[in-house]
Amino acid sequence: MDDRSPAMGLVHLLRAVTVEFDLLGAEFAARNGLHPTDVRALIHLLDAARAGTRATPGWLGGQLRLNSAGTTALVDRLERLGLVRRSRDTTDRRRVLLEVEEKATALGWAFFGPVIGEVVTVAEGFDQGELETVRRFLASVREATARVRSA
């Protein structure tokens, strides 16, 4: 592959953005006494809530590729810190659901709010067609990455 092609330029730019977000996540984790996996868990749980997905410990472990013992330790740690709560599923009392506590949301907004605001401002400088192209590109990259990861 030509390292200077427009497509490779996008790969390099996407990698640079990923590194910046990873550095932000690491700083957030360090400031709040969290492990990077804790931060990823909170992100998955917030995304699940936004999508209407009922998150269980098994579901979370699958998202993070953790075994049952690792997932239990992670959820115990997040619960102890007051960031996540366990509750019984009202439709199946045998199932435990995980929910992000308001404390975690507040910590996240306090730290990530400024960068989210900047990204929204940048996005508002694009027209609807451009935003749809960017959305389609990022969704396709995510799908391609997931395919390679699961292969």
PDB file of C-alpha atoms in Angstrom:
ATOM      1  CA  MET A   1       0.000   0.000   0.000  1.00  0.00           C
ATOM      2  CA  ASP A   2       1.131   3.491  -0.827  1.00  0.00           C
ATOM      3  CA  ASP A   3       1.699   5.168   2.541  1.00  0.00           C
ATOM      4  CA  ARG A   4       0.980   8.562   0.937  1.00  0.00           C
ATOM      5  CA  SER A   5      -2.327   7.683  -0.723  1.00  0.00           C
ATOM      6  CA  PRO A   6      -5.458   9.594   0.325  1.00  0.00           C
ATOM      7  CA  ALA A   7      -6.901   6.425   1.879  1.00  0.00           C
ATOM      8  CA  MET A   8      -3.749   5.838   3.942  1.00  0.00           C
ATOM      9  CA  GLY A   9      -3.842   9.499   4.945  1.00  0.00           C
ATOM     10  CA  LEU A  10      -7.268   8.797   6.460  1.00  0.00           C
ATOM     11  CA  VAL A  11      -5.898   5.728   8.240  1.00  0.00           C
ATOM     12  CA  HIS A  12      -3.102   7.815   9.775  1.00  0.00           C
ATOM     13  CA  LEU A  13      -5.500  10.598  10.760  1.00  0.00           C
ATOM     14  CA  LEU A  14      -7.958   8.137  12.294  1.00  0.00           C
ATOM     15  CA  ARG A  15      -5.115   6.550  14.244  1.00  0.00           C
ATOM     16  CA  ALA A  16      -4.030   9.972  15.512  1.00  0.00           C
ATOM     17  CA  VAL A  17      -7.591  10.761  16.672  1.00  0.00           C
ATOM     18  CA  THR A  18      -7.774   7.350  18.356  1.00  0.00           C
ATOM     19  CA  VAL A  19      -4.511   8.035  20.200  1.00  0.00           C
ATOM     20  CA  GLU A  20      -5.818  11.424  21.388  1.00  0.00           C
ATOM     21  CA  PHE A  21      -9.030   9.850  22.701  1.00  0.00           C
ATOM     22  CA  ASP A  22      -7.033   7.049  24.314  1.00  0.00           C
ATOM     23  CA  LEU A  23      -4.811   9.601  26.066  1.00  0.00           C
ATOM     24  CA  LEU A  24      -7.890  11.472  27.299  1.00  0.00           C
ATOM     25  CA  GLY A  25      -9.368   8.205  28.591  1.00  0.00           C
ATOM     26  CA  ALA A  26      -6.129   7.330  30.372  1.00  0.00           C
ATOM     27  CA  GLU A  27      -5.977  10.770  31.993  1.00  0.00           C
ATOM     28  CA  PHE A  28      -9.624  10.455  33.101  1.00  0.00           C
ATOM     29  CA  ALA A  29      -8.897   7.007  34.555  1.00  0.00           C
ATOM     30  CA  ALA A  30      -5.806   8.221  36.414  1.00  0.00           C
ATOM     31  CA  ARG A  31      -7.568  11.272  37.852  1.00  0.00           C
ATOM     32  CA  ASN A  32     -10.428   9.144  39.136  1.00  0.00           C
ATOM     33  CA  GLY A  33      -8.508   6.105  40.399  1.00  0.00           C
ATOM     34  CA  LEU A  34      -9.824   3.889  37.617  1.00  0.00           C
ATOM     35  CA  HIS A  35      -8.286   1.265  35.366  1.00  0.00           C
ATOM     36  CA  PRO A  36      -8.615   1.839  31.606  1.00  0.00           C
ATOM     37  CA  THR A  37     -10.903  -1.219  31.494  1.00  0.00           C
ATOM     38  CA  ASP A  38     -13.173   0.526  34.018  1.00  0.00           C
ATOM     39  CA  VAL A  39     -13.499   3.450  31.625  1.00  0.00           C
ATOM     40  CA  ARG A  40     -14.257   1.141  28.689  1.00  0.00           C
ATOM     41  CA  ALA A  41     -16.881  -0.619  30.815  1.00  0.00           C
ATOM     42  CA  LEU A  42     -18.572   2.681  31.656  1.00  0.00           C
ATOM     43  CA  ILE A  43     -18.568   3.670  27.979  1.00  0.00           C
ATOM     44  CA  HIS A  44     -20.170   0.340  26.999  1.00  0.00           C
ATOM     45  CA  LEU A  45     -22.799   0.716  29.713  1.00  0.00           C
ATOM     46  CA  LEU A  46     -23.610   4.295  28.688  1.00  0.00           C
ATOM     47  CA  ASP A  47     -23.869   3.247  25.039  1.00  0.00           C
ATOM     48  CA  ALA A  48     -26.116   0.329  26.031  1.00  0.00           C
ATOM     49  CA  ALA A  49     -28.435   2.640  27.956  1.00  0.00           C
ATOM     50  CA  ARG A  50     -28.613   5.040  25.007  1.00  0.00           C
ATOM     51  CA  ALA A  51     -29.444   2.129  22.669  1.00  0.00           C
ATOM     52  CA  GLY A  52     -32.016   0.616  25.026  1.00  0.00           C
ATOM     53  CA  THR A  53     -29.901  -2.509  25.563  1.00  0.00           C
ATOM     54  CA  ARG A  54     -30.416  -4.251  28.902  1.00  0.00           C
ATOM     55  CA  ALA A  55     -26.821  -4.659  30.091  1.00  0.00           C
ATOM     56  CA  THR A  56     -26.030  -7.701  32.202  1.00  0.00           C
ATOM     57  CA  PRO A  57     -22.660  -8.693  33.621  1.00  0.00           C
ATOM     58  CA  GLY A  58     -22.436 -11.417  30.950  1.00  0.00           C
ATOM     59  CA  TRP A  59     -23.147  -8.905  28.195  1.00  0.00           C
ATOM     60  CA  LEU A  60     -20.528  -6.509  29.593  1.00  0.00           C
ATOM     61  CA  GLY A  61     -17.950  -9.279  29.888  1.00  0.00           C
ATOM     62  CA  GLY A  62     -18.568 -10.155  26.244  1.00  0.00           C
ATOM     63  CA  GLN A  63     -18.101  -6.553  25.157  1.00  0.00           C
ATOM     64  CA  LEU A  64     -14.818  -6.319  27.061  1.00  0.00           C
ATOM     65  CA  ARG A  65     -13.705  -9.893  26.337  1.00  0.00           C
ATOM     66  CA  LEU A  66     -13.421 -10.665  30.041  1.00  0.00           C
ATOM     67  CA  ASN A  67     -14.108 -13.972  31.724  1.00  0.00           C
ATOM     68  CA  SER A  68     -16.753 -14.277  34.419  1.00  0.00           C
ATOM     69  CA  ALA A  69     -14.332 -13.770  37.319  1.00  0.00           C
ATOM     70  CA  GLY A  70     -12.784 -10.696  35.705  1.00  0.00           C
ATOM     71  CA  THR A  71     -16.199  -9.232  34.973  1.00  0.00           C
ATOM     72  CA  THR A  72     -17.354  -9.805  38.552  1.00  0.00           C
ATOM     73  CA  ALA A  73     -14.237  -8.099  39.914  1.00  0.00           C
ATOM     74  CA  LEU A  74     -14.748  -5.177  37.519  1.00  0.00           C
ATOM     75  CA  VAL A  75     -18.419  -4.717  38.431  1.00  0.00           C
ATOM     76  CA  ASP A  76     -17.627  -5.070  42.149  1.00  0.00           C
ATOM     77  CA  ARG A  77     -14.968  -2.352  41.825  1.00  0.00           C
ATOM     78  CA  LEU A  78     -17.262   0.026  39.898  1.00  0.00           C
ATOM     79  CA  GLU A  79     -20.093  -0.601  42.358  1.00  0.00           C
ATOM     80  CA  ARG A  80     -17.791   0.017  45.342  1.00  0.00           C
ATOM     81  CA  LEU A  81     -16.773   3.350  43.768  1.00  0.00           C
ATOM     82  CA  GLY A  82     -20.431   4.305  43.374  1.00  0.00           C
ATOM     83  CA  LEU A  83     -20.224   4.400  39.569  1.00  0.00           C
ATOM     84  CA  VAL A  84     -22.441   1.408  38.717  1.00  0.00           C
ATOM     85  CA  ARG A  85     -25.361  -0.302  40.403  1.00  0.00           C
ATOM     86  CA  ARG A  86     -26.761  -3.780  40.063  1.00  0.00           C
ATOM     87  CA  SER A  87     -30.520  -4.243  39.973  1.00  0.00           C
ATOM     88  CA  ARG A  88     -32.850  -7.172  39.366  1.00  0.00           C
ATOM     89  CA  ASP A  89     -34.512  -7.338  35.967  1.00  0.00           C
ATOM     90  CA  THR A  90     -38.234  -6.800  36.519  1.00  0.00           C
ATOM     91  CA  THR A  91     -39.105  -9.232  33.711  1.00  0.00           C
ATOM     92  CA  ASP A  92     -36.703 -11.980  34.820  1.00  0.00           C
ATOM     93  CA  ARG A  93     -35.809 -11.790  38.514  1.00  0.00           C
ATOM     94  CA  ARG A  94     -32.906 -14.220  37.963  1.00  0.00           C
ATOM     95  CA  ARG A  95     -31.127 -11.693  35.768  1.00  0.00           C
ATOM     96  CA  VAL A  96     -29.014  -8.835  37.129  1.00  0.00           C
ATOM     97  CA  LEU A  97     -28.888  -5.584  35.176  1.00  0.00           C
ATOM     98  CA  LEU A  98     -26.113  -3.005  35.320  1.00  0.00           C
ATOM     99  CA  GLU A  99     -26.780   0.720  35.298  1.00  0.00           C
ATOM    100  CA  VAL A 100     -24.429   3.689  35.393  1.00  0.00           C
ATOM    101  CA  GLU A 101     -24.911   5.886  38.456  1.00  0.00           C
ATOM    102  CA  GLU A 102     -25.367   9.650  38.108  1.00  0.00           C
ATOM    103  CA  LYS A 103     -21.982  10.129  39.838  1.00  0.00           C
ATOM    104  CA  ALA A 104     -20.231   8.441  36.889  1.00  0.00           C
ATOM    105  CA  THR A 105     -22.145  10.527  34.362  1.00  0.00           C
ATOM    106  CA  ALA A 106     -21.280  13.721  36.236  1.00  0.00           C
ATOM    107  CA  LEU A 107     -17.581  12.774  36.413  1.00  0.00           C
ATOM    108  CA  GLY A 108     -17.582  12.005  32.699  1.00  0.00           C
ATOM    109  CA  TRP A 109     -19.240  15.274  31.712  1.00  0.00           C
ATOM    110  CA  ALA A 110     -16.952  17.284  33.986  1.00  0.00           C
ATOM    111  CA  PHE A 111     -13.905  15.802  32.269  1.00  0.00           C
ATOM    112  CA  PHE A 112     -15.045  15.057  28.696  1.00  0.00           C
ATOM    113  CA  GLY A 113     -17.598  17.865  28.344  1.00  0.00           C
ATOM    114  CA  PRO A 114     -15.112  20.390  26.922  1.00  0.00           C
ATOM    115  CA  VAL A 115     -13.850  18.009  24.220  1.00  0.00           C
ATOM    116  CA  ILE A 116     -17.407  16.932  23.390  1.00  0.00           C
ATOM    117  CA  GLY A 117     -18.314  20.600  23.040  1.00  0.00           C
ATOM    118  CA  GLU A 118     -15.363  21.181  20.719  1.00  0.00           C
ATOM    119  CA  VAL A 119     -16.269  18.174  18.565  1.00  0.00           C
ATOM    120  CA  VAL A 120     -19.894  19.344  18.326  1.00  0.00           C
ATOM    121  CA  THR A 121     -18.699  22.811  17.300  1.00  0.00           C
ATOM    122  CA  VAL A 122     -16.487  21.282  14.612  1.00  0.00           C
ATOM    123  CA  ALA A 123     -19.366  19.094  13.367  1.00  0.00           C
ATOM    124  CA  GLU A 124     -21.678  22.106  13.177  1.00  0.00           C
ATOM    125  CA  GLY A 125     -19.292  23.556  10.576  1.00  0.00           C
ATOM    126  CA  PHE A 126     -20.237  20.748   8.163  1.00  0.00           C
ATOM    127  CA  ASP A 127     -23.450  20.515   6.153  1.00  0.00           C
ATOM    128  CA  GLN A 128     -25.840  17.569   6.507  1.00  0.00           C
ATOM    129  CA  GLY A 129     -24.436  15.753   3.473  1.00  0.00           C
ATOM    130  CA  GLU A 130     -20.879  16.023   4.767  1.00  0.00           C
ATOM    131  CA  LEU A 131     -21.938  14.819   8.222  1.00  0.00           C
ATOM    132  CA  GLU A 132     -23.713  11.825   6.688  1.00  0.00           C
ATOM    133  CA  THR A 133     -20.565  10.965   4.724  1.00  0.00           C
ATOM    134  CA  VAL A 134     -18.442  11.186   7.874  1.00  0.00           C
ATOM    135  CA  ARG A 135     -21.002   9.110   9.819  1.00  0.00           C
ATOM    136  CA  ARG A 136     -21.091   6.465   7.078  1.00  0.00           C
ATOM    137  CA  PHE A 137     -17.279   6.365   6.903  1.00  0.00           C
ATOM    138  CA  LEU A 138     -16.850   5.998  10.675  1.00  0.00           C
ATOM    139  CA  ALA A 139     -19.600   3.360  10.902  1.00  0.00           C
ATOM    140  CA  SER A 140     -17.957   1.402   8.067  1.00  0.00           C
ATOM    141  CA  VAL A 141     -14.531   1.650   9.716  1.00  0.00           C
ATOM    142  CA  ARG A 142     -16.026   0.404  12.978  1.00  0.00           C
ATOM    143  CA  GLU A 143     -17.692  -2.542  11.211  1.00  0.00           C
ATOM    144  CA  ALA A 144     -14.479  -3.404   9.342  1.00  0.00           C
ATOM    145  CA  THR A 145     -12.453  -3.265  12.557  1.00  0.00           C
ATOM    146  CA  ALA A 146     -14.978  -5.505  14.342  1.00  0.00           C
ATOM    147  CA  ARG A 147     -14.801  -8.022  11.480  1.00  0.00           C
ATOM    148  CA  VAL A 148     -11.015  -8.203  11.686  1.00  0.00           C
ATOM    149  CA  ARG A 149     -11.084  -8.395  15.501  1.00  0.00           C
ATOM    150  CA  SER A 150     -13.563 -11.265  15.510  1.00  0.00           C
ATOM    151  CA  ALA A 151     -11.813 -13.239  12.747  1.00  0.00           C
TER     152      ALA A 151
END
